PDB file of C-alpha atoms in Angstrom:
ATOM      1  CA  MET A   1      -2.874 -51.245   5.485  1.00 58.00           C
ATOM      2  CA  LYS A   2       0.016 -50.025   7.554  1.00 55.00           C
ATOM      3  CA  PRO A   3       3.017 -52.000   8.765  1.00 59.00           C
ATOM      4  CA  THR A   4       2.219 -53.401  12.238  1.00 54.00           C
ATOM      5  CA  GLU A   5       4.253 -52.783  15.410  1.00 51.00           C
ATOM      6  CA  GLY A   6       5.339 -55.215  18.160  1.00 47.00           C
ATOM      7  CA  PRO A   7       2.719 -55.553  21.140  1.00 45.00           C
ATOM      8  CA  GLU A   8       5.288 -54.654  23.981  1.00 46.00           C
ATOM      9  CA  PRO A   9       5.637 -51.070  25.177  1.00 44.00           C
ATOM     10  CA  GLY A  10       9.190 -50.102  24.496  1.00 40.00           C
ATOM     11  CA  ASN A  11       9.724 -52.697  21.910  1.00 44.00           C
ATOM     12  CA  HIS A  12       7.739 -51.554  19.092  1.00 41.00           C
ATOM     13  CA  THR A  13       9.730 -52.415  15.884  1.00 48.00           C
ATOM     14  CA  LEU A  14       7.980 -51.635  12.529  1.00 58.00           C
ATOM     15  CA  MET A  15       7.433 -54.704  10.575  1.00 67.00           C
ATOM     16  CA  THR A  16       8.530 -53.338   7.231  1.00 76.00           C
ATOM     17  CA  GLU A  17       9.290 -56.426   5.294  1.00 83.00           C
ATOM     18  CA  PHE A  18       9.317 -60.354   5.412  1.00 90.00           C
ATOM     19  CA  VAL A  19      11.669 -62.887   4.364  1.00 88.00           C
ATOM     20  CA  LEU A  20      10.550 -65.776   2.159  1.00 88.00           C
ATOM     21  CA  TYR A  21      12.032 -69.153   2.968  1.00 82.00           C
ATOM     22  CA  GLY A  22      11.358 -70.698  -0.191  1.00 77.00           C
ATOM     23  CA  LEU A  23      10.881 -74.394  -1.113  1.00 76.00           C
ATOM     24  CA  SER A  24      13.954 -75.673   0.532  1.00 71.00           C
ATOM     25  CA  ASN A  25      16.673 -74.498   3.161  1.00 72.00           C
ATOM     26  CA  HIS A  26      19.227 -76.764   1.368  1.00 75.00           C
ATOM     27  CA  PRO A  27      21.720 -74.822  -0.636  1.00 75.00           C
ATOM     28  CA  GLU A  28      22.647 -77.719  -2.775  1.00 77.00           C
ATOM     29  CA  LEU A  29      19.131 -77.895  -4.054  1.00 82.00           C
ATOM     30  CA  GLN A  30      18.496 -74.320  -4.742  1.00 85.00           C
ATOM     31  CA  ARG A  31      20.167 -74.397  -8.496  1.00 87.00           C
ATOM     32  CA  LEU A  32      18.083 -77.500  -9.413  1.00 89.00           C
ATOM     33  CA  LEU A  33      14.901 -75.879  -8.173  1.00 87.00           C
ATOM     34  CA  PHE A  34      15.799 -72.715 -10.036  1.00 91.00           C
ATOM     35  CA  PHE A  35      16.173 -74.660 -13.405  1.00 93.00           C
ATOM     36  CA  THR A  36      13.045 -76.836 -12.671  1.00 90.00           C
ATOM     37  CA  PHE A  37      10.583 -73.951 -12.146  1.00 91.00           C
ATOM     38  CA  CYS A  38      12.379 -71.607 -14.912  1.00 93.00           C
ATOM     39  CA  LEU A  39      11.292 -74.659 -17.092  1.00 94.00           C
ATOM     40  CA  ILE A  40       7.954 -74.794 -15.888  1.00 92.00           C
ATOM     41  CA  TYR A  41       7.445 -71.045 -16.021  1.00 93.00           C
ATOM     42  CA  THR A  42       8.650 -70.956 -19.754  1.00 94.00           C
ATOM     43  CA  ILE A  43       6.406 -73.686 -20.827  1.00 93.00           C
ATOM     44  CA  THR A  44       3.538 -71.991 -19.000  1.00 92.00           C
ATOM     45  CA  ILE A  45       4.046 -68.683 -20.743  1.00 93.00           C
ATOM     46  CA  ILE A  46       4.725 -70.019 -24.071  1.00 92.00           C
ATOM     47  CA  GLY A  47       2.005 -72.806 -23.870  1.00 89.00           C
ATOM     48  CA  ASN A  48      -0.687 -70.040 -22.687  1.00 91.00           C
ATOM     49  CA  LEU A  49       0.291 -67.458 -25.137  1.00 91.00           C
ATOM     50  CA  LEU A  50       0.269 -70.100 -28.008  1.00 87.00           C
ATOM     51  CA  ILE A  51      -3.045 -71.421 -27.203  1.00 86.00           C
ATOM     52  CA  PHE A  52      -4.271 -67.805 -26.590  1.00 88.00           C
ATOM     53  CA  MET A  53      -3.344 -66.949 -30.215  1.00 86.00           C
ATOM     54  CA  VAL A  54      -4.911 -70.016 -31.508  1.00 86.00           C
ATOM     55  CA  THR A  55      -8.232 -69.534 -30.045  1.00 85.00           C
ATOM     56  CA  VAL A  56      -8.372 -66.077 -31.597  1.00 86.00           C
ATOM     57  CA  HIS A  57      -8.682 -67.717 -34.995  1.00 82.00           C
ATOM     58  CA  PRO A  58     -11.835 -66.833 -36.858  1.00 82.00           C
ATOM     59  CA  THR A  59     -13.000 -70.569 -36.793  1.00 80.00           C
ATOM     60  CA  LEU A  60     -12.780 -70.617 -32.883  1.00 83.00           C
ATOM     61  CA  ARG A  61     -14.664 -67.282 -32.055  1.00 83.00           C
ATOM     62  CA  THR A  62     -17.154 -68.906 -29.845  1.00 88.00           C
ATOM     63  CA  PRO A  63     -18.133 -68.253 -26.110  1.00 91.00           C
ATOM     64  CA  MET A  64     -16.166 -71.318 -25.037  1.00 89.00           C
ATOM     65  CA  TYR A  65     -12.932 -70.208 -26.651  1.00 90.00           C
ATOM     66  CA  PHE A  66     -13.566 -66.793 -25.201  1.00 93.00           C
ATOM     67  CA  PHE A  67     -13.748 -68.027 -21.771  1.00 93.00           C
ATOM     68  CA  LEU A  68     -10.529 -70.110 -22.491  1.00 90.00           C
ATOM     69  CA  ARG A  69      -8.681 -66.849 -23.468  1.00 92.00           C
ATOM     70  CA  VAL A  70      -9.761 -65.433 -20.055  1.00 94.00           C
ATOM     71  CA  LEU A  71      -8.648 -68.719 -18.255  1.00 93.00           C
ATOM     72  CA  PHE A  72      -5.215 -68.460 -19.931  1.00 92.00           C
ATOM     73  CA  PHE A  73      -4.700 -65.008 -19.186  1.00 94.00           C
ATOM     74  CA  LEU A  74      -5.457 -65.855 -15.433  1.00 94.00           C
ATOM     75  CA  ASP A  75      -2.976 -68.690 -15.464  1.00 92.00           C
ATOM     76  CA  ILE A  76      -0.245 -66.354 -16.792  1.00 93.00           C
ATOM     77  CA  SER A  77      -0.996 -63.809 -14.357  1.00 94.00           C
ATOM     78  CA  THR A  78      -0.949 -66.257 -11.579  1.00 92.00           C
ATOM     79  CA  ALA A  79       2.414 -67.761 -12.285  1.00 92.00           C
ATOM     80  CA  SER A  80       3.771 -64.492 -13.148  1.00 93.00           C
ATOM     81  CA  ILE A  81       3.035 -63.092  -9.636  1.00 93.00           C
ATOM     82  CA  VAL A  82       4.359 -66.039  -7.862  1.00 91.00           C
ATOM     83  CA  VAL A  83       7.263 -67.806  -9.858  1.00 91.00           C
ATOM     84  CA  PRO A  84       9.506 -64.801 -10.927  1.00 92.00           C
ATOM     85  CA  LYS A  85      10.021 -63.810  -7.287  1.00 91.00           C
ATOM     86  CA  MET A  86      10.546 -67.431  -6.289  1.00 89.00           C
ATOM     87  CA  LEU A  87      13.299 -67.931  -8.931  1.00 90.00           C
ATOM     88  CA  VAL A  88      15.185 -64.744  -8.008  1.00 90.00           C
ATOM     89  CA  ASN A  89      15.026 -66.084  -4.271  1.00 88.00           C
ATOM     90  CA  PHE A  90      16.640 -69.392  -5.288  1.00 88.00           C
ATOM     91  CA  LEU A  91      19.757 -67.797  -6.261  1.00 86.00           C
ATOM     92  CA  SER A  92      19.853 -64.589  -3.949  1.00 83.00           C
ATOM     93  CA  GLN A  93      20.964 -64.398  -0.409  1.00 82.00           C
ATOM     94  CA  ASP A  94      18.284 -61.666   0.178  1.00 84.00           C
ATOM     95  CA  ARG A  95      14.960 -63.204   0.199  1.00 87.00           C
ATOM     96  CA  SER A  96      13.194 -60.249   1.580  1.00 89.00           C
ATOM     97  CA  ILE A  97       9.835 -58.919   0.429  1.00 91.00           C
ATOM     98  CA  SER A  98       8.387 -55.687   1.533  1.00 91.00           C
ATOM     99  CA  TYR A  99       5.146 -55.361   3.865  1.00 89.00           C
ATOM    100  CA  MET A 100       3.228 -53.739   0.871  1.00 92.00           C
ATOM    101  CA  GLY A 101       4.818 -56.103  -1.514  1.00 92.00           C
ATOM    102  CA  CYS A 102       3.707 -59.103   0.494  1.00 92.00           C
ATOM    103  CA  ALA A 103       0.247 -57.614   0.821  1.00 93.00           C
ATOM    104  CA  THR A 104      -0.016 -56.996  -2.919  1.00 94.00           C
ATOM    105  CA  GLN A 105       1.292 -60.367  -3.751  1.00 94.00           C
ATOM    106  CA  LEU A 106      -1.392 -61.968  -1.489  1.00 94.00           C
ATOM    107  CA  TYR A 107      -4.130 -59.886  -3.011  1.00 95.00           C
ATOM    108  CA  CYS A 108      -3.356 -60.745  -6.531  1.00 95.00           C
ATOM    109  CA  VAL A 109      -2.799 -64.504  -5.886  1.00 93.00           C
ATOM    110  CA  ILE A 110      -6.367 -64.599  -3.849  1.00 92.00           C
ATOM    111  CA  PHE A 111      -8.079 -62.300  -6.688  1.00 95.00           C
ATOM    112  CA  LEU A 112      -6.858 -64.500  -9.556  1.00 94.00           C
ATOM    113  CA  ALA A 113      -7.545 -67.868  -7.737  1.00 91.00           C
ATOM    114  CA  ALA A 114     -11.094 -66.965  -6.657  1.00 92.00           C
ATOM    115  CA  THR A 115     -11.682 -65.385 -10.356  1.00 95.00           C
ATOM    116  CA  GLU A 116     -10.639 -68.419 -11.835  1.00 93.00           C
ATOM    117  CA  CYS A 117     -12.961 -70.588  -9.854  1.00 91.00           C
ATOM    118  CA  TYR A 118     -15.979 -68.535 -10.932  1.00 94.00           C
ATOM    119  CA  ILE A 119     -14.666 -68.596 -14.532  1.00 95.00           C
ATOM    120  CA  LEU A 120     -14.661 -72.264 -14.448  1.00 93.00           C
ATOM    121  CA  ALA A 121     -18.283 -72.279 -13.236  1.00 94.00           C
ATOM    122  CA  ALA A 122     -19.282 -70.064 -16.083  1.00 95.00           C
ATOM    123  CA  MET A 123     -17.368 -72.501 -18.633  1.00 93.00           C
ATOM    124  CA  ALA A 124     -19.639 -75.284 -17.111  1.00 93.00           C
ATOM    125  CA  TYR A 125     -22.668 -73.186 -17.712  1.00 94.00           C
ATOM    126  CA  ASP A 126     -21.663 -72.546 -21.144  1.00 94.00           C
ATOM    127  CA  ARG A 127     -21.203 -76.261 -21.840  1.00 92.00           C
ATOM    128  CA  TYR A 128     -24.532 -76.877 -20.311  1.00 93.00           C
ATOM    129  CA  VAL A 129     -26.393 -74.321 -22.797  1.00 93.00           C
ATOM    130  CA  ALA A 130     -24.420 -75.744 -25.693  1.00 90.00           C
ATOM    131  CA  ILE A 131     -25.443 -79.296 -25.016  1.00 90.00           C
ATOM    132  CA  CYS A 132     -28.913 -79.005 -23.576  1.00 90.00           C
ATOM    133  CA  ASN A 133     -30.031 -75.924 -25.467  1.00 90.00           C
ATOM    134  CA  PRO A 134     -28.218 -76.102 -28.721  1.00 88.00           C
ATOM    135  CA  LEU A 135     -30.648 -74.308 -31.105  1.00 90.00           C
ATOM    136  CA  ARG A 136     -30.742 -71.415 -28.736  1.00 91.00           C
ATOM    137  CA  TYR A 137     -26.974 -71.320 -27.872  1.00 92.00           C
ATOM    138  CA  ALA A 138     -26.214 -68.492 -29.881  1.00 90.00           C
ATOM    139  CA  ILE A 139     -28.940 -66.390 -28.386  1.00 92.00           C
ATOM    140  CA  ILE A 140     -28.320 -67.355 -24.786  1.00 93.00           C
ATOM    141  CA  MET A 141     -24.625 -67.047 -24.791  1.00 94.00           C
ATOM    142  CA  ASN A 142     -24.334 -63.820 -26.742  1.00 93.00           C
ATOM    143  CA  THR A 143     -21.423 -61.334 -26.402  1.00 92.00           C
ATOM    144  CA  ARG A 144     -23.190 -59.274 -23.521  1.00 95.00           C
ATOM    145  CA  VAL A 145     -23.811 -62.431 -21.294  1.00 95.00           C
ATOM    146  CA  CYS A 146     -20.162 -63.572 -21.761  1.00 95.00           C
ATOM    147  CA  LEU A 147     -18.809 -60.312 -20.536  1.00 96.00           C
ATOM    148  CA  SER A 148     -21.088 -60.058 -17.898  1.00 96.00           C
ATOM    149  CA  LEU A 149     -20.164 -63.416 -16.815  1.00 96.00           C
ATOM    150  CA  VAL A 150     -16.542 -62.659 -16.824  1.00 97.00           C
ATOM    151  CA  LEU A 151     -17.247 -59.142 -15.029  1.00 97.00           C
ATOM    152  CA  LEU A 152     -19.116 -60.821 -12.314  1.00 95.00           C
ATOM    153  CA  SER A 153     -16.456 -63.364 -11.824  1.00 95.00           C
ATOM    154  CA  CYS A 154     -13.790 -60.569 -11.402  1.00 95.00           C
ATOM    155  CA  CYS A 155     -16.045 -58.562  -8.962  1.00 95.00           C
ATOM    156  CA  SER A 156     -16.620 -61.602  -6.888  1.00 93.00           C
ATOM    157  CA  GLY A 157     -12.881 -62.571  -6.843  1.00 93.00           C
ATOM    158  CA  ASN A 158     -11.931 -58.741  -6.083  1.00 95.00           C
ATOM    159  CA  VAL A 159     -14.485 -58.798  -2.979  1.00 92.00           C
ATOM    160  CA  VAL A 160     -12.996 -62.138  -1.705  1.00 91.00           C
ATOM    161  CA  SER A 161      -9.530 -60.795  -2.127  1.00 93.00           C
ATOM    162  CA  VAL A 162      -9.907 -57.386  -0.542  1.00 93.00           C
ATOM    163  CA  VAL A 163     -11.803 -58.843   2.506  1.00 90.00           C
ATOM    164  CA  GLN A 164      -8.986 -61.848   2.907  1.00 90.00           C
ATOM    165  CA  THR A 165      -6.033 -59.502   2.338  1.00 92.00           C
ATOM    166  CA  ALA A 166      -7.308 -56.626   4.722  1.00 91.00           C
ATOM    167  CA  TRP A 167      -8.259 -59.357   7.486  1.00 88.00           C
ATOM    168  CA  VAL A 168      -4.735 -60.996   7.321  1.00 88.00           C
ATOM    169  CA  PHE A 169      -2.882 -57.640   7.413  1.00 89.00           C
ATOM    170  CA  THR A 170      -5.033 -55.988  10.196  1.00 86.00           C
ATOM    171  CA  LEU A 171      -3.284 -58.959  12.484  1.00 84.00           C
ATOM    172  CA  PRO A 172      -0.413 -57.816  14.607  1.00 84.00           C
ATOM    173  CA  PHE A 173       2.819 -59.245  13.356  1.00 82.00           C
ATOM    174  CA  CYS A 174       5.538 -59.031  16.051  1.00 77.00           C
ATOM    175  CA  GLY A 175       8.191 -61.307  14.613  1.00 68.00           C
ATOM    176  CA  PRO A 176       9.953 -63.372  13.671  1.00 75.00           C
ATOM    177  CA  LYS A 177       9.413 -62.136  10.134  1.00 83.00           C
ATOM    178  CA  ASN A 178      10.428 -65.328   8.253  1.00 84.00           C
ATOM    179  CA  ILE A 179       7.636 -66.798   6.203  1.00 85.00           C
ATOM    180  CA  ASN A 180       8.129 -70.444   5.827  1.00 81.00           C
ATOM    181  CA  TYR A 181       6.935 -70.560   2.441  1.00 83.00           C
ATOM    182  CA  PHE A 182       7.825 -69.324  -1.200  1.00 85.00           C
ATOM    183  CA  PHE A 183       5.037 -66.744  -1.530  1.00 88.00           C
ATOM    184  CA  CYS A 184       2.895 -64.591   0.766  1.00 89.00           C
ATOM    185  CA  ASP A 185      -0.058 -66.812   1.356  1.00 86.00           C
ATOM    186  CA  ILE A 186      -2.600 -66.936   4.237  1.00 85.00           C
ATOM    187  CA  PRO A 187      -1.631 -69.945   6.261  1.00 81.00           C
ATOM    188  CA  PRO A 188       2.049 -69.064   6.726  1.00 84.00           C
ATOM    189  CA  LEU A 189       1.462 -65.299   7.249  1.00 86.00           C
ATOM    190  CA  ILE A 190      -1.198 -66.038  10.189  1.00 84.00           C
ATOM    191  CA  ARG A 191       1.397 -68.289  11.685  1.00 83.00           C
ATOM    192  CA  LEU A 192       3.565 -65.109  12.378  1.00 84.00           C
ATOM    193  CA  SER A 193       0.768 -63.267  14.337  1.00 83.00           C
ATOM    194  CA  CYS A 194       1.306 -62.694  17.891  1.00 81.00           C
ATOM    195  CA  THR A 195      -2.345 -62.913  18.712  1.00 82.00           C
ATOM    196  CA  ASP A 196      -4.573 -65.833  18.834  1.00 80.00           C
ATOM    197  CA  THR A 197      -5.719 -66.645  15.326  1.00 77.00           C
ATOM    198  CA  SER A 198      -8.181 -69.617  15.874  1.00 79.00           C
ATOM    199  CA  LEU A 199     -10.996 -67.611  14.928  1.00 79.00           C
ATOM    200  CA  TYR A 200      -9.322 -66.337  11.849  1.00 78.00           C
ATOM    201  CA  GLU A 201      -8.514 -69.880  10.864  1.00 76.00           C
ATOM    202  CA  LYS A 202     -12.148 -71.058  11.073  1.00 77.00           C
ATOM    203  CA  GLN A 203     -13.078 -67.984   8.999  1.00 78.00           C
ATOM    204  CA  ILE A 204     -10.644 -69.103   6.349  1.00 77.00           C
ATOM    205  CA  ILE A 205     -12.292 -72.486   6.186  1.00 76.00           C
ATOM    206  CA  ILE A 206     -15.679 -70.945   5.808  1.00 79.00           C
ATOM    207  CA  ALA A 207     -14.399 -68.330   3.135  1.00 79.00           C
ATOM    208  CA  THR A 208     -12.715 -71.152   1.095  1.00 77.00           C
ATOM    209  CA  ALA A 209     -15.779 -73.482   1.545  1.00 77.00           C
ATOM    210  CA  LEU A 210     -17.869 -70.524   0.084  1.00 79.00           C
ATOM    211  CA  VAL A 211     -15.209 -69.757  -2.589  1.00 82.00           C
ATOM    212  CA  ILE A 212     -14.674 -73.194  -3.730  1.00 82.00           C
ATOM    213  CA  PHE A 213     -17.928 -74.960  -3.106  1.00 84.00           C
ATOM    214  CA  THR A 214     -20.434 -72.410  -4.395  1.00 87.00           C
ATOM    215  CA  PRO A 215     -19.013 -72.313  -7.919  1.00 90.00           C
ATOM    216  CA  PHE A 216     -18.322 -76.052  -7.571  1.00 89.00           C
ATOM    217  CA  CYS A 217     -21.784 -76.776  -6.903  1.00 90.00           C
ATOM    218  CA  LEU A 218     -22.978 -74.735  -9.970  1.00 92.00           C
ATOM    219  CA  ILE A 219     -20.713 -77.006 -11.951  1.00 92.00           C
ATOM    220  CA  LEU A 220     -22.152 -80.258 -10.594  1.00 92.00           C
ATOM    221  CA  VAL A 221     -25.594 -78.978 -11.459  1.00 93.00           C
ATOM    222  CA  SER A 222     -24.312 -78.101 -14.980  1.00 92.00           C
ATOM    223  CA  TYR A 223     -22.771 -81.445 -15.482  1.00 91.00           C
ATOM    224  CA  ALA A 224     -25.815 -83.205 -13.895  1.00 92.00           C
ATOM    225  CA  CYS A 225     -28.092 -81.735 -16.624  1.00 91.00           C
ATOM    226  CA  ILE A 226     -25.278 -82.580 -19.332  1.00 90.00           C
ATOM    227  CA  ILE A 227     -24.962 -86.147 -18.447  1.00 88.00           C
ATOM    228  CA  SER A 228     -28.835 -86.380 -18.444  1.00 88.00           C
ATOM    229  CA  SER A 229     -29.008 -84.962 -21.981  1.00 87.00           C
ATOM    230  CA  ILE A 230     -26.167 -87.091 -23.146  1.00 85.00           C
ATOM    231  CA  LEU A 231     -27.756 -90.349 -21.775  1.00 84.00           C
ATOM    232  CA  LYS A 232     -30.650 -89.425 -24.128  1.00 83.00           C
ATOM    233  CA  ILE A 233     -28.521 -89.693 -27.283  1.00 79.00           C
ATOM    234  CA  SER A 234     -29.108 -93.092 -28.757  1.00 78.00           C
ATOM    235  CA  SER A 235     -25.840 -93.231 -30.725  1.00 79.00           C
ATOM    236  CA  VAL A 236     -22.872 -94.340 -28.710  1.00 78.00           C
ATOM    237  CA  GLU A 237     -20.433 -92.252 -31.162  1.00 77.00           C
ATOM    238  CA  GLY A 238     -22.729 -89.289 -30.655  1.00 74.00           C
ATOM    239  CA  ARG A 239     -22.787 -89.546 -26.855  1.00 78.00           C
ATOM    240  CA  HIS A 240     -18.919 -90.007 -26.925  1.00 78.00           C
ATOM    241  CA  LYS A 241     -18.510 -87.136 -29.206  1.00 75.00           C
ATOM    242  CA  THR A 242     -20.800 -84.860 -27.057  1.00 75.00           C
ATOM    243  CA  PHE A 243     -19.059 -85.728 -23.807  1.00 76.00           C
ATOM    244  CA  SER A 244     -15.464 -85.249 -25.315  1.00 75.00           C
ATOM    245  CA  THR A 245     -16.343 -81.600 -25.450  1.00 74.00           C
ATOM    246  CA  CYS A 246     -16.524 -81.458 -21.820  1.00 82.00           C
ATOM    247  CA  SER A 247     -13.617 -83.690 -20.974  1.00 81.00           C
ATOM    248  CA  SER A 248     -10.855 -81.044 -21.010  1.00 82.00           C
ATOM    249  CA  HIS A 249     -13.108 -78.757 -18.593  1.00 85.00           C
ATOM    250  CA  LEU A 250     -13.690 -81.581 -16.311  1.00 86.00           C
ATOM    251  CA  THR A 251      -9.920 -82.368 -16.101  1.00 85.00           C
ATOM    252  CA  VAL A 252      -9.072 -78.745 -15.424  1.00 86.00           C
ATOM    253  CA  VAL A 253     -11.840 -78.381 -12.710  1.00 87.00           C
ATOM    254  CA  THR A 254     -10.460 -81.612 -11.018  1.00 84.00           C
ATOM    255  CA  LEU A 255      -6.847 -80.327 -10.852  1.00 83.00           C
ATOM    256  CA  TYR A 256      -7.879 -76.735  -9.723  1.00 84.00           C
ATOM    257  CA  TYR A 257     -10.305 -77.556  -7.087  1.00 81.00           C
ATOM    258  CA  ALA A 258      -8.686 -80.334  -5.725  1.00 78.00           C
ATOM    259  CA  SER A 259      -5.347 -78.395  -5.364  1.00 73.00           C
ATOM    260  CA  GLY A 260      -7.339 -75.433  -3.568  1.00 71.00           C
ATOM    261  CA  THR A 261      -9.154 -77.866  -1.105  1.00 71.00           C
ATOM    262  CA  SER A 262      -5.970 -79.718  -0.199  1.00 67.00           C
ATOM    263  CA  ILE A 263      -4.350 -76.543   0.837  1.00 67.00           C
ATOM    264  CA  TYR A 264      -6.907 -74.548   2.635  1.00 65.00           C
ATOM    265  CA  LEU A 265      -9.403 -77.097   3.805  1.00 62.00           C
ATOM    266  CA  ARG A 266      -6.921 -79.518   5.199  1.00 59.00           C
ATOM    267  CA  PRO A 267      -6.767 -79.754   9.090  1.00 49.00           C
ATOM    268  CA  LYS A 268      -3.588 -77.959  10.450  1.00 51.00           C
ATOM    269  CA  SER A 269      -2.561 -80.967  12.408  1.00 40.00           C
ATOM    270  CA  ILE A 270      -2.277 -83.354   9.372  1.00 39.00           C
ATOM    271  CA  PHE A 271       0.540 -81.798   7.668  1.00 41.00           C
ATOM    272  CA  SER A 272       3.468 -79.765   8.634  1.00 48.00           C
ATOM    273  CA  GLN A 273       4.021 -76.398   6.858  1.00 50.00           C
ATOM    274  CA  ASP A 274       6.887 -78.006   5.056  1.00 49.00           C
ATOM    275  CA  ALA A 275       4.751 -80.633   3.692  1.00 45.00           C
ATOM    276  CA  LYS A 276       2.415 -77.924   2.256  1.00 50.00           C
ATOM    277  CA  LYS A 277       5.065 -76.124   0.625  1.00 55.00           C
ATOM    278  CA  PHE A 278       4.600 -78.631  -2.216  1.00 53.00           C
ATOM    279  CA  LEU A 279       0.817 -78.788  -2.444  1.00 49.00           C
ATOM    280  CA  PRO A 280      -0.464 -75.567  -4.498  1.00 60.00           C
ATOM    281  CA  PRO A 281      -0.228 -76.614  -7.979  1.00 64.00           C
ATOM    282  CA  TYR A 282      -2.583 -73.664  -9.014  1.00 72.00           C
ATOM    283  CA  THR A 283       0.462 -71.365  -8.576  1.00 79.00           C
ATOM    284  CA  SER A 284       2.729 -73.091 -11.060  1.00 80.00           C
ATOM    285  CA  ILE A 285       1.624 -76.776 -12.255  1.00 82.00           C
ATOM    286  CA  THR A 286      -1.827 -76.136 -13.258  1.00 85.00           C
ATOM    287  CA  PRO A 287      -1.194 -73.106 -15.358  1.00 88.00           C
ATOM    288  CA  MET A 288       1.477 -75.016 -17.288  1.00 88.00           C
ATOM    289  CA  LEU A 289      -0.861 -77.985 -17.747  1.00 86.00           C
ATOM    290  CA  ASN A 290      -3.999 -76.203 -18.752  1.00 87.00           C
ATOM    291  CA  PRO A 291      -2.927 -75.295 -22.315  1.00 86.00           C
ATOM    292  CA  LEU A 292      -1.715 -78.849 -22.763  1.00 85.00           C
ATOM    293  CA  ILE A 293      -5.188 -80.269 -21.594  1.00 84.00           C
ATOM    294  CA  TYR A 294      -7.070 -77.994 -23.982  1.00 80.00           C
ATOM    295  CA  SER A 295      -4.745 -78.450 -27.103  1.00 76.00           C
ATOM    296  CA  LEU A 296      -4.288 -82.257 -26.857  1.00 71.00           C
ATOM    297  CA  ARG A 297      -7.885 -83.165 -26.309  1.00 69.00           C
ATOM    298  CA  ASN A 298      -9.616 -80.571 -28.417  1.00 74.00           C
ATOM    299  CA  LYS A 299      -9.810 -81.662 -32.096  1.00 76.00           C
ATOM    300  CA  ASP A 300     -10.772 -78.109 -33.168  1.00 77.00           C
ATOM    301  CA  VAL A 301      -7.790 -76.572 -31.407  1.00 80.00           C
ATOM    302  CA  LYS A 302      -5.311 -79.125 -32.658  1.00 78.00           C
ATOM    303  CA  GLU A 303      -6.455 -78.606 -36.355  1.00 80.00           C
ATOM    304  CA  VAL A 304      -5.918 -74.809 -36.253  1.00 82.00           C
ATOM    305  CA  LEU A 305      -2.769 -75.284 -34.261  1.00 79.00           C
ATOM    306  CA  ILE A 306      -1.351 -77.591 -37.103  1.00 81.00           C
ATOM    307  CA  ARG A 307      -2.632 -75.266 -39.781  1.00 81.00           C
ATOM    308  CA  MET A 308      -0.841 -72.273 -38.241  1.00 78.00           C
ATOM    309  CA  MET A 309       2.473 -74.175 -37.594  1.00 78.00           C
ATOM    310  CA  ALA A 310       2.351 -75.290 -41.327  1.00 79.00           C
ATOM    311  CA  GLU A 311       1.813 -71.674 -42.569  1.00 77.00           C
ATOM    312  CA  LEU A 312       4.592 -70.454 -40.265  1.00 74.00           C
ATOM    313  CA  MET A 313       7.074 -73.273 -41.753  1.00 77.00           C
ATOM    314  CA  LYS A 314       6.021 -72.234 -45.234  1.00 74.00           C
ATOM    315  CA  LYS A 315       7.150 -68.519 -44.483  1.00 65.00           C
TER     316      LYS A 315
END
């Protein structure tokens, strides 16, 4: 991808950088936003690293916690791609980002987001096997299968990201170079193009539907089978205990897929670009909440966490 030039002969200026407007144009809000997102980012990093270390404990070395570690790594990476640059821009007059830097940020965000969609589907399949085929769980969800699912998720995410990023940056950007957003994302970028993007906007909806609804359908099928198996359990306590192992995952799936759908499948006429600035929790809020959800609603994680904290306090 090369920086694009203006379309008019004699006025071909290279688009070598963009300017990120951020969340707000009001100077009095910049420090408040800085401290708010600095706190969110700090909690995100500490929370994900802490639960990551907890799930490495010998008692938690099962496929479910292997996928959780991958999820936490993706969350840390997503937040780190977006939030640090945003924090710098809150306190800086220079909010520019290079052409290649913008392309790299877009690629990374799409890759991580798409990969997480598929990882959540793999986690649903893991829960399906654990509940519907408990006696064969260790055989079906062996190390090779788990690694293959993660690799397949990453490859799928990479294909989606390469195609979408390449398509966006083949559009001619003639100016202005101001991105009315806090990171390089598809909707605000295509607004800067000086060509008709109606076809591309339709392509975004189709691509988003495939990336979101394909794994989401797999999740629905998995949980339909899970619910069917749970209803066959005669004990109320047994049904509750079995379903509780899925509640954390269902909460994360709801948050993640709802945020992606609200951004990329919403008609452009309903919300202005300014309103959409506050809609993508998958870049900061969801990565912060995920470790809290899995630690507060998982008995095994809480027990290991308490045990580790007690051992640290003794030292």
